[in-house]
Coordinates of C-alpha atoms in Angstrom, one line a residue:
X16 CA 5.4 29.9 -22.5
X17 CA 2.3 28.3 -24.1
X18 CA 0.5 29.7 -27.2
X19 CA -1.9 32.1 -25.4
X20 CA -3.6 35.0 -27.1
X21 CA -5.0 37.8 -24.9
X22 CA -8.2 39.8 -24.9
X23 CA -10.1 41.5 -22.1
X24 CA -13.4 40.8 -20.5
X25 CA -15.0 43.4 -18.3
X26 CA -17.2 42.8 -15.3
X27 CA -18.2 46.1 -13.7
X28 CA -15.0 47.9 -12.7
X29 CA -12.8 44.9 -13.1
X30 CA -10.9 44.0 -16.3
X31 CA -10.2 40.3 -16.6
X32 CA -7.2 39.4 -18.7
X33 CA -8.6 36.5 -20.8
X34 CA -6.6 34.2 -23.1
X35 CA -7.5 31.8 -25.9
X36 CA -5.1 28.9 -26.6
X37 CA -4.0 28.2 -30.2
X38 CA -4.0 30.0 -33.5
X39 CA -6.0 33.3 -33.5
X40 CA -9.0 33.1 -35.7
X41 CA -9.0 29.4 -36.0
X42 CA -12.6 28.3 -36.7
X43 CA -13.7 25.3 -34.5
X44 CA -17.3 26.1 -33.7
X45 CA -18.2 22.5 -33.4
X46 CA -15.8 21.8 -30.5
X47 CA -16.9 22.2 -26.9
X48 CA -15.5 25.2 -25.0
X49 CA -13.4 24.7 -21.9
X50 CA -12.5 27.5 -19.5
X51 CA -9.5 26.9 -17.2
X52 CA -9.4 28.7 -13.8
X53 CA -6.3 29.0 -11.7
X54 CA -5.9 29.4 -7.9
X55 CA -3.4 31.0 -5.5
X56 CA -0.7 32.2 -6.3
X57 CA -0.9 31.3 -9.9
X58 CA -2.1 32.9 -13.2
X59 CA -3.3 31.4 -16.4
X60 CA 0.2 30.0 -16.9
X61 CA -0.7 27.3 -14.4
X62 CA -2.3 25.6 -17.4
X63 CA 0.6 25.9 -19.9
X64 CA 1.2 22.1 -19.8
X65 CA -2.5 21.1 -19.7
X66 CA -3.9 23.4 -22.4
X67 CA -2.1 21.9 -25.4
X68 CA -3.5 18.4 -24.7
X69 CA -7.0 19.8 -24.2
X70 CA -6.8 21.9 -27.3
X71 CA -6.6 18.7 -29.4
X72 CA -10.3 18.2 -28.4
X73 CA -11.7 21.5 -27.3
X74 CA -11.6 25.3 -27.7
X75 CA -9.6 26.3 -24.7
X76 CA -9.7 29.5 -22.8
X77 CA -8.2 30.7 -19.5
X78 CA -8.2 34.0 -17.5
X79 CA -6.3 35.7 -14.7
X80 CA -8.8 36.0 -11.8
X81 CA -9.2 39.4 -10.2
X82 CA -6.1 40.3 -8.1
X83 CA -3.7 38.1 -10.3
X84 CA -1.6 38.5 -13.4
X85 CA -2.7 41.2 -15.8
X86 CA -6.3 41.5 -14.3
X87 CA -7.5 44.4 -12.1
X88 CA -6.3 44.3 -8.5
X89 CA -9.0 45.7 -6.3
X90 CA -7.7 47.2 -3.0
X91 CA -10.7 46.4 -0.8
X92 CA -10.8 42.9 0.8
X93 CA -14.5 42.7 0.3
X94 CA -14.0 42.9 -3.5
X95 CA -12.6 39.3 -3.3
X96 CA -15.8 37.8 -1.9
X97 CA -16.8 34.6 -3.7
X98 CA -20.1 36.0 -5.0
X99 CA -18.2 38.7 -6.9
X100 CA -15.7 36.1 -8.2
X101 CA -18.6 34.0 -9.4
X102 CA -19.9 36.9 -11.4
X103 CA -16.5 37.3 -13.0
X104 CA -16.5 33.7 -14.1
X105 CA -20.0 33.9 -15.6
X106 CA -18.9 37.1 -17.4
X107 CA -16.0 35.2 -19.0
X108 CA -18.2 32.2 -19.9
X109 CA -20.6 34.5 -21.7
X110 CA -17.7 36.2 -23.5
X111 CA -16.0 33.1 -24.7
X112 CA -19.1 31.1 -25.5
X113 CA -22.2 33.4 -25.7
X114 CA -24.5 30.8 -27.4
X115 CA -23.5 27.7 -25.5
X116 CA -22.5 26.0 -22.3
X117 CA -18.9 26.1 -21.1
X118 CA -17.0 23.3 -19.4
X119 CA -15.0 24.5 -16.4
X120 CA -11.7 23.0 -15.2
X121 CA -10.5 24.7 -12.0
X122 CA -7.8 24.3 -9.4
X123 CA -7.3 25.5 -5.8
X124 CA -9.1 28.9 -5.3
X125 CA -10.2 28.7 -8.9
X126 CA -12.1 25.6 -7.9
X127 CA -13.5 27.3 -4.8
X128 CA -14.7 30.1 -7.1
X129 CA -16.2 27.6 -9.5
X130 CA -18.1 25.9 -6.7
X131 CA -19.7 29.2 -5.9
X132 CA -20.5 29.7 -9.5
X133 CA -22.1 26.3 -10.2
X134 CA -24.3 26.7 -7.1
X135 CA -25.6 30.0 -8.3
X136 CA -29.1 30.0 -9.6
X137 CA -29.2 29.4 -13.3
X138 CA -25.6 28.2 -13.5
X139 CA -26.6 25.0 -15.3
X140 CA -27.8 27.2 -18.2
X141 CA -24.3 28.5 -18.7
X142 CA -21.9 25.8 -17.4
X143 CA -21.9 22.3 -19.0
X144 CA -19.6 20.6 -16.5
X145 CA -17.1 21.3 -13.7
X146 CA -13.9 19.4 -13.1
X147 CA -12.8 20.4 -9.5
X148 CA -9.1 20.0 -8.5
X149 CA -7.9 20.7 -5.0
X150 CA -10.5 23.2 -4.1
X151 CA -13.6 22.5 -2.0
X152 CA -17.0 24.2 -1.8
X153 CA -16.4 26.3 1.4
X154 CA -20.0 26.0 2.4
X155 CA -19.8 22.2 2.1
X156 CA -16.6 22.3 4.1
X157 CA -18.1 24.3 6.8
X158 CA -21.1 21.9 7.0
X159 CA -18.7 18.9 7.1
X160 CA -16.7 20.4 10.0
X161 CA -19.8 21.3 12.0
X162 CA -21.2 17.8 11.6
X163 CA -17.9 16.3 12.8
X164 CA -18.0 18.4 15.9
X165 CA -21.7 18.1 16.6
X166 CA -21.6 14.3 16.5
X167 CA -18.1 13.5 17.5
X168 CA -16.6 10.0 16.9
X169 CA -12.9 9.1 17.3
X170 CA -12.6 8.8 13.5
X171 CA -14.5 12.0 12.8
X172 CA -12.5 14.0 15.3
X173 CA -9.3 12.6 13.9
X174 CA -10.4 13.7 10.4
X175 CA -11.3 17.2 11.6
X176 CA -8.0 17.6 13.4
X177 CA -6.1 16.4 10.4
X178 CA -7.8 19.0 8.2
X179 CA -7.2 21.8 10.9
X180 CA -3.5 20.9 10.9
X181 CA -3.3 20.9 7.1
X182 CA -5.1 24.3 7.0
X183 CA -3.1 25.9 9.8
X184 CA -1.3 28.2 7.3
X185 CA -4.6 30.0 6.5
X186 CA -4.5 31.5 10.0
X187 CA -1.2 33.1 9.2
X188 CA -2.6 34.4 5.9
X189 CA -5.3 36.3 7.9
X190 CA -2.7 38.6 9.4
X191 CA -2.1 41.3 6.8
X192 CA 1.2 42.8 8.1
X193 CA 3.0 39.5 8.8
X194 CA 1.9 37.5 5.8
X195 CA 2.3 40.3 3.3
X196 CA 5.9 40.9 4.6
X197 CA 6.7 37.2 4.4
X198 CA 5.7 36.9 0.7
X199 CA 7.3 40.3 -0.1
X200 CA 10.5 38.8 1.2
X201 CA 10.4 35.2 0.0
X202 CA 7.9 35.4 -2.9
X203 CA 10.4 34.7 -5.7
X204 CA 10.2 32.3 -8.6
X205 CA 13.2 30.4 -7.4
X206 CA 11.9 29.9 -3.8
X207 CA 8.4 28.9 -5.0
X208 CA 9.8 26.4 -7.5
X209 CA 11.9 24.8 -4.9
X210 CA 9.0 24.7 -2.5
X211 CA 6.8 22.8 -5.0
X212 CA 9.7 20.4 -5.8
X213 CA 10.2 19.7 -2.1
X214 CA 6.6 19.2 -1.0
X215 CA 5.4 17.0 -3.9
X216 CA 8.2 16.4 -6.3
X217 CA 7.1 18.9 -9.0
X218 CA 9.6 18.8 -11.8
X219 CA 11.4 22.2 -11.6
X220 CA 10.9 22.8 -15.4
X221 CA 7.1 22.4 -15.0
X222 CA 6.6 25.3 -12.6
X223 CA 5.2 28.1 -14.8
X224 CA 4.8 31.5 -13.3
X225 CA 4.1 34.9 -14.7
X226 CA 6.3 38.0 -14.0
X227 CA 3.8 39.1 -11.3
X228 CA 4.2 36.2 -8.9
X229 CA 5.2 38.2 -5.8
X230 CA 2.3 40.7 -6.3
X231 CA -0.1 37.8 -6.9
X232 CA 0.9 36.1 -3.7
X233 CA 0.2 39.2 -1.7
X234 CA -3.0 40.4 -3.4
X235 CA -4.3 36.8 -3.5
X236 CA -4.2 36.7 0.3
X237 CA -7.4 38.7 0.3
X238 CA -9.2 35.6 -1.0
X239 CA -8.5 34.0 2.4
X240 CA -9.4 37.1 4.4
X241 CA -12.6 37.8 2.5
X242 CA -14.1 34.3 2.6
X243 CA -12.8 31.6 5.0
X244 CA -14.0 32.8 8.3
X245 CA -17.5 33.8 7.2
X246 CA -18.1 30.7 5.1
X247 CA -16.8 28.2 7.8
X248 CA -18.6 30.0 10.6
X249 CA -22.0 30.3 8.8
X250 CA -22.1 27.8 5.9
X251 CA -25.1 28.1 3.6
X252 CA -24.7 25.0 1.3
X253 CA -26.6 25.2 -2.0
X254 CA -27.2 22.4 -4.5
X255 CA -25.9 22.2 -8.0
X256 CA -27.3 20.5 -11.1
X257 CA -24.1 20.9 -13.0
X258 CA -22.2 17.6 -13.5
X259 CA -19.1 17.6 -11.3
X260 CA -16.0 15.6 -11.3
X261 CA -14.0 15.8 -8.1
X262 CA -10.3 15.0 -8.6
X263 CA -9.1 14.2 -5.1
X264 CA -5.4 14.1 -4.3
X265 CA -4.4 11.9 -1.3
X266 CA -1.1 13.7 -0.9
X267 CA -2.6 17.2 -0.9
X268 CA -0.7 19.2 1.7
X269 CA -3.7 21.5 2.2
X270 CA -6.8 19.4 1.9
X271 CA -7.6 16.0 3.3
X272 CA -9.7 13.6 1.3
X273 CA -12.3 13.3 4.0
X274 CA -13.6 16.8 3.5
X275 CA -15.3 15.8 0.3
X276 CA -17.5 13.1 1.8
X277 CA -20.7 15.2 1.9
X278 CA -20.5 16.5 -1.7
X279 CA -23.0 13.9 -2.9
X280 CA -25.7 15.4 -0.7
X281 CA -25.7 18.6 -2.8
X282 CA -24.5 17.6 -6.3
X283 CA -27.1 15.7 -8.3
X284 CA -24.5 14.4 -10.8
X285 CA -21.2 13.6 -9.2
X286 CA -18.1 11.7 -10.2
X287 CA -14.9 11.2 -8.1
X288 CA -11.3 10.2 -9.0
X289 CA -8.8 9.8 -6.2
X290 CA -5.1 9.2 -6.6
X291 CA -1.8 9.4 -4.7
X292 CA -1.1 12.8 -6.1
X293 CA -0.3 16.2 -4.6
X294 CA -2.0 19.6 -4.5
X295 CA -0.4 21.1 -7.7
X296 CA -1.6 18.5 -10.1
X297 CA -1.5 20.8 -13.2
X298 CA 2.2 21.3 -12.7
X299 CA 3.2 17.8 -11.4
X300 CA 1.0 15.5 -13.4
X301 CA -0.4 17.6 -16.3
X302 CA -0.9 14.7 -18.7
X303 CA -3.0 12.7 -16.2
X304 CA -5.1 15.8 -15.4
X305 CA -5.6 16.6 -19.1
X306 CA -6.6 13.0 -19.9
X307 CA -9.0 12.9 -17.0
X308 CA -10.7 16.2 -17.9
X309 CA -10.9 15.1 -21.6
X310 CA -12.6 11.8 -20.7
X311 CA -15.1 13.5 -18.3
X312 CA -15.9 16.4 -20.7
X313 CA -16.4 14.0 -23.7
X314 CA -18.7 11.9 -21.5
X315 CA -20.8 14.9 -20.6
X316 CA -20.7 16.4 -24.0
X317 CA -21.7 13.2 -25.7
X318 CA -18.8 13.3 -28.1
X319 CA -16.6 10.5 -29.4
X320 CA -16.3 7.9 -26.6
X321 CA -12.9 7.8 -25.0
X322 CA -11.5 4.3 -24.7
X323 CA -10.9 2.9 -22.2
X324 CA -13.8 4.4 -20.2
X325 CA -12.7 5.0 -16.6
X326 CA -15.4 7.6 -15.8
X327 CA -18.2 5.2 -15.5
X328 CA -16.7 3.5 -12.4
X329 CA -16.2 7.0 -10.8
X330 CA -19.9 7.8 -10.6
X331 CA -21.0 8.6 -7.1
X332 CA -24.7 7.7 -6.4
X333 CA -24.6 7.9 -2.6
X334 CA -22.1 8.1 0.2
X335 CA -18.9 7.7 -1.8
X336 CA -17.3 4.3 -1.1
X337 CA -13.5 4.5 -0.4
X338 CA -12.4 2.9 -3.6
X339 CA -14.9 4.5 -6.0
X340 CA -13.2 5.1 -9.3
X341 CA -10.5 2.6 -8.7
X342 CA -9.6 -0.4 -10.9
X343 CA -8.5 -3.6 -9.0
X344 CA -7.0 -6.7 -10.5
X345 CA -7.1 -10.0 -8.6
X346 CA -5.4 -13.2 -9.7
X347 CA -6.6 -16.5 -8.3
X348 CA -9.9 -14.8 -7.9
X349 CA -12.0 -18.0 -8.4
X350 CA -11.8 -19.2 -4.8
X351 CA -10.4 -18.8 -1.4
X352 CA -8.5 -15.6 -0.5
X353 CA -8.7 -14.3 -4.0
X354 CA -12.5 -14.5 -4.2
X355 CA -12.9 -13.0 -0.7
X356 CA -10.5 -10.2 -1.6
X357 CA -12.5 -9.4 -4.7
X358 CA -15.7 -9.2 -2.5
X359 CA -14.0 -6.9 0.0
X360 CA -12.8 -4.6 -2.8
X361 CA -16.2 -4.6 -4.4
X362 CA -17.8 -3.6 -1.1
X363 CA -15.5 -0.5 -1.2
X364 CA -16.6 0.4 -4.7
X365 CA -13.7 -0.7 -6.9
X366 CA -14.2 -2.0 -10.4
X367 CA -12.9 -5.6 -10.6
X368 CA -10.8 -7.5 -13.1
X369 CA -10.8 -11.1 -12.0
X370 CA -8.3 -13.7 -13.3
X371 CA -8.1 -17.4 -12.6
X372 CA -6.9 -20.5 -14.5
X373 CA -10.5 -21.7 -14.0
X374 CA -12.6 -19.2 -16.0
X375 CA -15.9 -20.6 -14.7
X376 CA -14.9 -19.9 -11.1
X377 CA -13.7 -16.4 -11.9
X378 CA -17.1 -15.8 -13.6
X379 CA -18.9 -16.8 -10.5
X380 CA -16.9 -14.3 -8.5
X381 CA -17.6 -11.6 -11.0
X382 CA -21.3 -12.2 -10.8
X383 CA -21.2 -11.9 -7.1
X384 CA -19.2 -8.6 -7.4
X385 CA -21.7 -7.2 -9.9
X386 CA -24.4 -7.9 -7.3
X387 CA -22.6 -5.5 -5.0
X388 CA -23.0 -2.7 -7.6
X389 CA -19.6 -2.6 -9.3
X390 CA -18.4 -3.6 -12.7
X391 CA -16.5 -6.9 -12.8
X392 CA -14.9 -8.8 -15.7
X393 CA -13.5 -12.3 -15.6
X394 CA -10.4 -13.5 -17.6
X395 CA -8.7 -16.9 -17.9
X396 CA -5.1 -16.6 -16.9
X397 CA -2.3 -19.1 -16.2
X398 CA 0.2 -17.0 -14.1
X399 CA 3.0 -19.5 -14.8
X400 CA 3.0 -18.3 -18.4
X401 CA 5.0 -15.1 -18.3
X402 CA 4.0 -14.1 -21.8
X403 CA 0.4 -14.6 -21.0
X404 CA 0.7 -12.4 -17.9
X405 CA 2.2 -9.6 -20.0
X406 CA -0.5 -9.9 -22.6
X407 CA -3.1 -9.9 -19.8
X408 CA -1.7 -6.7 -18.3
X409 CA -1.8 -5.1 -21.8
X410 CA -5.4 -6.3 -22.4
X411 CA -6.5 -4.9 -19.0
X412 CA -5.0 -1.5 -19.9
X413 CA -6.6 -1.4 -23.3
X414 CA -10.1 -2.4 -22.0
X415 CA -10.2 -0.9 -18.5
X416 CA -7.3 1.5 -18.1
X417 CA -4.3 1.3 -15.8
X418 CA -4.9 -0.7 -12.7
X419 CA -4.9 1.2 -9.4
X420 CA -4.6 -2.0 -7.2
X421 CA -3.2 -5.4 -8.2
X422 CA -3.4 -8.5 -6.0
X423 CA -1.1 -11.2 -7.1
X424 CA -2.8 -14.0 -5.2
X425 CA -2.7 -17.1 -7.4
X426 CA -0.7 -19.9 -5.8
X427 CA -0.3 -23.6 -5.2
X428 CA 1.2 -25.7 -2.4
X429 CA 3.8 -28.5 -2.2
X430 CA 4.7 -30.2 1.0
X431 CA 6.9 -33.1 2.0
X432 CA 10.5 -33.9 1.3
X433 CA 12.5 -31.5 -0.9
X434 CA 14.7 -34.4 -1.9
X435 CA 11.8 -36.6 -3.0
X436 CA 10.0 -33.9 -5.0
X437 CA 10.2 -34.3 -8.8
X438 CA 11.7 -31.6 -11.0
X439 CA 8.3 -31.1 -12.6
X440 CA 6.8 -30.4 -9.1
X441 CA 9.5 -27.9 -8.3
X442 CA 9.3 -26.1 -11.6
X443 CA 5.5 -25.8 -11.4
X444 CA 5.7 -24.5 -7.8
X445 CA 8.2 -21.8 -8.6
X446 CA 6.6 -20.8 -11.9
X447 CA 3.2 -20.1 -10.2
X448 CA 4.2 -18.9 -6.7
X449 CA 7.3 -16.9 -7.5
X450 CA 7.6 -16.2 -11.2
X451 CA 3.9 -15.6 -11.5
X452 CA 4.1 -12.9 -8.7
X453 CA 7.2 -11.4 -10.3
X454 CA 5.6 -11.3 -13.8
X455 CA 2.4 -9.7 -12.5
X456 CA 4.2 -7.2 -10.4
X457 CA 6.5 -6.2 -13.3
X458 CA 3.8 -5.9 -15.9
X459 CA 1.4 -3.9 -13.9
X460 CA 4.1 -2.0 -12.0
X461 CA 5.5 -0.6 -15.2
X462 CA 2.1 0.7 -16.2
X463 CA 1.6 2.4 -12.8
X464 CA 5.0 4.0 -12.8
X465 CA 4.5 5.3 -16.4
X466 CA 1.1 6.8 -15.5
X467 CA 2.7 8.6 -12.6
X468 CA -0.2 8.9 -10.1
X469 CA 0.6 6.0 -7.8
X470 CA -1.0 2.6 -7.1
X471 CA -0.7 -0.4 -5.0
X472 CA 0.6 -4.0 -5.5
X473 CA -0.3 -6.8 -3.1
X474 CA 1.7 -10.0 -3.2
X475 CA 0.5 -13.1 -1.4
X476 CA 3.5 -14.6 0.4
X477 CA 2.9 -16.8 3.5
X478 CA 4.0 -17.3 7.1
X479 CA 6.0 -20.2 5.6
X480 CA 8.3 -17.5 4.2
X481 CA 9.7 -17.1 7.7
X482 CA 8.4 -20.1 9.6
X483 CA 11.0 -22.9 9.0
X484 CA 9.7 -26.5 8.5
X485 CA 11.4 -29.6 7.2
X486 CA 8.1 -30.5 5.3
X487 CA 7.7 -27.1 3.6
X488 CA 11.2 -26.3 2.3
X489 CA 10.3 -25.8 -1.3
X490 CA 7.0 -24.0 -0.6
X491 CA 8.8 -21.8 1.9
X492 CA 11.5 -21.0 -0.7
X493 CA 8.9 -19.8 -3.1
X494 CA 7.1 -17.7 -0.6
X495 CA 10.3 -16.3 0.9
X496 CA 11.2 -15.2 -2.6
X497 CA 7.9 -13.4 -2.8
X498 CA 8.5 -11.7 0.5
X499 CA 12.0 -10.5 -0.4
X500 CA 11.0 -9.5 -3.9
X501 CA 8.1 -7.5 -2.5
X502 CA 10.3 -5.7 0.0
X503 CA 12.8 -4.8 -2.7
X504 CA 10.1 -3.8 -5.3
X505 CA 8.6 -1.5 -2.6
X506 CA 11.9 0.4 -2.4
X507 CA 12.1 0.6 -6.2
X508 CA 8.6 1.9 -6.7
X509 CA 8.5 4.3 -3.8
X510 CA 9.6 7.2 -5.9
X511 CA 6.5 6.5 -8.2
X512 CA 4.2 6.5 -5.2
X513 CA 3.3 2.9 -5.8
X514 CA 3.0 0.9 -2.6
X515 CA 3.9 -2.8 -2.4
X516 CA 2.7 -5.1 0.4
X517 CA 3.6 -8.7 1.2
X518 CA 0.7 -10.6 2.9
X519 CA 1.8 -13.5 5.0
X520 CA -1.1 -15.7 6.1
X521 CA -0.6 -18.6 8.5
X522 CA -3.1 -21.5 8.8
X523 CA -6.0 -20.4 6.6
X524 CA -8.5 -23.0 5.4
X525 CA -8.8 -22.7 1.6
X526 CA -9.1 -25.2 -1.2
X527 CA -5.3 -25.2 -1.6
X528 CA -4.9 -27.5 1.4
X529 CA -7.2 -30.1 -0.2
X530 CA -5.1 -29.9 -3.4
X531 CA -1.6 -29.9 -1.9
X532 CA 0.9 -32.5 -3.2
X533 CA 3.0 -34.3 -0.6
X534 CA 6.4 -35.3 -2.1
X535 CA 7.8 -38.6 -0.6
X536 CA 4.7 -39.3 1.6
X537 CA 4.0 -43.0 2.1
X538 CA 0.2 -42.2 1.8
X539 CA -0.3 -38.9 0.1
X540 CA -4.1 -39.0 0.5
X541 CA -3.9 -39.7 4.2
X542 CA -1.4 -36.8 4.7
X543 CA -3.6 -34.4 2.7
X544 CA -6.7 -35.4 4.7
X545 CA -4.9 -35.0 8.0
X546 CA -3.7 -31.5 7.2
X547 CA -7.0 -30.5 5.7
X548 CA -8.9 -31.5 8.7
X549 CA -6.5 -29.6 10.9
X550 CA -7.0 -26.5 8.8
X551 CA -10.8 -26.9 9.0
X552 CA -10.6 -27.2 12.8
X553 CA -8.4 -24.1 13.0
X554 CA -11.3 -22.3 11.1
X555 CA -9.4 -19.2 10.1
X556 CA -11.4 -18.2 7.0
X557 CA -10.2 -16.4 3.8
X558 CA -12.5 -13.4 4.4
X559 CA -10.4 -12.5 7.4
X560 CA -7.3 -12.4 5.3
X561 CA -9.2 -10.2 2.8
X562 CA -10.0 -7.7 5.5
X563 CA -6.3 -7.4 6.3
X564 CA -5.4 -7.0 2.6
X565 CA -7.8 -4.1 2.3
X566 CA -6.4 -2.5 5.5
X567 CA -2.9 -3.0 4.3
X568 CA -3.7 -1.2 1.0
X569 CA -5.3 1.7 2.9
X570 CA -2.3 2.1 5.3
X571 CA 0.4 1.1 2.7
X572 CA 1.9 -1.5 4.9
X573 CA 5.0 -3.3 3.8
X574 CA 4.7 -6.8 5.5
X575 CA 1.5 -8.1 7.1
X576 CA 1.6 -11.4 9.0
X577 CA -2.1 -12.2 9.2
X578 CA -2.9 -15.0 11.7
X579 CA -1.6 -15.1 15.3
X580 CA 0.7 -17.9 14.5
X581 CA 2.1 -15.9 11.5
X582 CA 2.8 -12.9 13.8
X583 CA 4.4 -15.2 16.3
X584 CA 6.6 -16.9 13.7
X585 CA 7.6 -13.6 12.2
X586 CA 9.0 -12.4 15.5
X587 CA 10.6 -15.7 16.4
X588 CA 12.5 -15.8 13.1
X589 CA 13.7 -12.2 13.5
X590 CA 14.7 -12.3 17.1
X591 CA 15.2 -16.0 18.0
X592 CA 16.3 -17.8 14.8
X593 CA 17.8 -20.7 16.7
X594 CA 14.4 -21.5 18.1
X595 CA 12.9 -21.4 14.7
X596 CA 15.5 -23.9 13.4
X597 CA 14.8 -26.3 16.3
X598 CA 11.1 -26.1 15.6
X599 CA 11.7 -26.8 11.9
X600 CA 12.7 -30.3 12.7
X601 CA 9.2 -31.4 13.6
X602 CA 7.2 -33.3 10.9
X603 CA 3.8 -32.0 10.0
X604 CA 2.7 -34.7 7.6
X605 CA 3.4 -38.4 7.2

């Protein structure tokens, strides 16, 4: 167990077992005070793996909320109402930091209690900041649900039904006899440890429970019975002036991300971070949670700046855009599909790191992204230089943090005879199109896997990867390599919750067509002009590809043929390969 030292705080007839972390009597009056609040069915031991990291920066305290651990267990259900729990929290804040403001980090029902506390009149005189993990404001939740039903849309109804399904267990918790018996029978350390490991991959050794787990499970059910029906039926949302960071977990088994979309209407100062993590973040990803809390608290407290700063991009100033708080890297961002993808990601609120071999064009894209209200930084990068790609990934991590989204888009084209192409042409093609994608995926993929909270890699392949053509053999080989590599990498990174998508556009008019080399062509300029005019007439623009890229990230798709001819070619090659081979004999350029 962690280095906790107990004392008691009294609020009325309830004694709250309160704990300081570290050496008793250690004098650190200059450090900010942080109070950690657990949820159901945990105790202060939920924070055993988070507290040591926080204690390097802050004075750290935790307590067992009423009904849990070594604190008083009231019998009456009404004793667990949120207003009483908020008074408990304020009493602990006054006890651990009587002359200053306390930073709250809270999880699950601890976060629900903290929401009640920070929306209590005068809370901003006592609480300096609130990091909310997997626990909504129940009044805001009720308001959200009523709005979805009052003005139903297909998307809104789907969101509401998804949350109802995720919260179905709470109906069972409302039945005292059945739910109490269930946890009296199955509420053991071993069963709960295996449950957490099964539902979100929590390392078994990370699950930290006190000796009162079974009793905590049963008495903690009164939280549900005392609060949920009343709050959801008659929500009374109140504002807060306390700075709030919402840590939203996309894989939360109990809470869907959509339920937080109205928080900005009540919180004056709101930040949001969203990752592919599960409900029990303090157990499963304690290092990430600790670092996130440290950065936020240091930002609010005005202490030593944490580098790199990832909090600034998480600020919510209005309706939260889908990718707020995310960092996206796009190569080949100076034009075409890369530039339009950068614009699409900027529209969704992501911070952009934009790389191109032509730095001026990348700068132009960055300026346009900044005009959309997001940070954007341009870098010069030659993706054919493997060492340069590795240095670039390291530089991005040092200056901006670990990327959440990486789009390996940079590429060139080579058409004509494979036999007539020079070795230099072949080497350049493969170095940029294939090795560049592999290098970028490996460099950024390692960082994502090490961080442990997911991410997404998008690799630009092509319909040429599965559409056979005598004039595109070398180009097709490079893009088929991208496709197969992406599919394989997706399997490798799945355990790290990192998605990988291969995007396969067909005939899209970009500046690549105007710069394509035609090996063995009698008149290369004429061949290039002919194909470029055809692509112009086809008029499938890069912004349409960018929309599919963004959708693929959101839905974690594996392979996305973009244009109609790409979708047709994908199916022909899979189901009628003989027809694809016959079609490949037709020449597309002179």
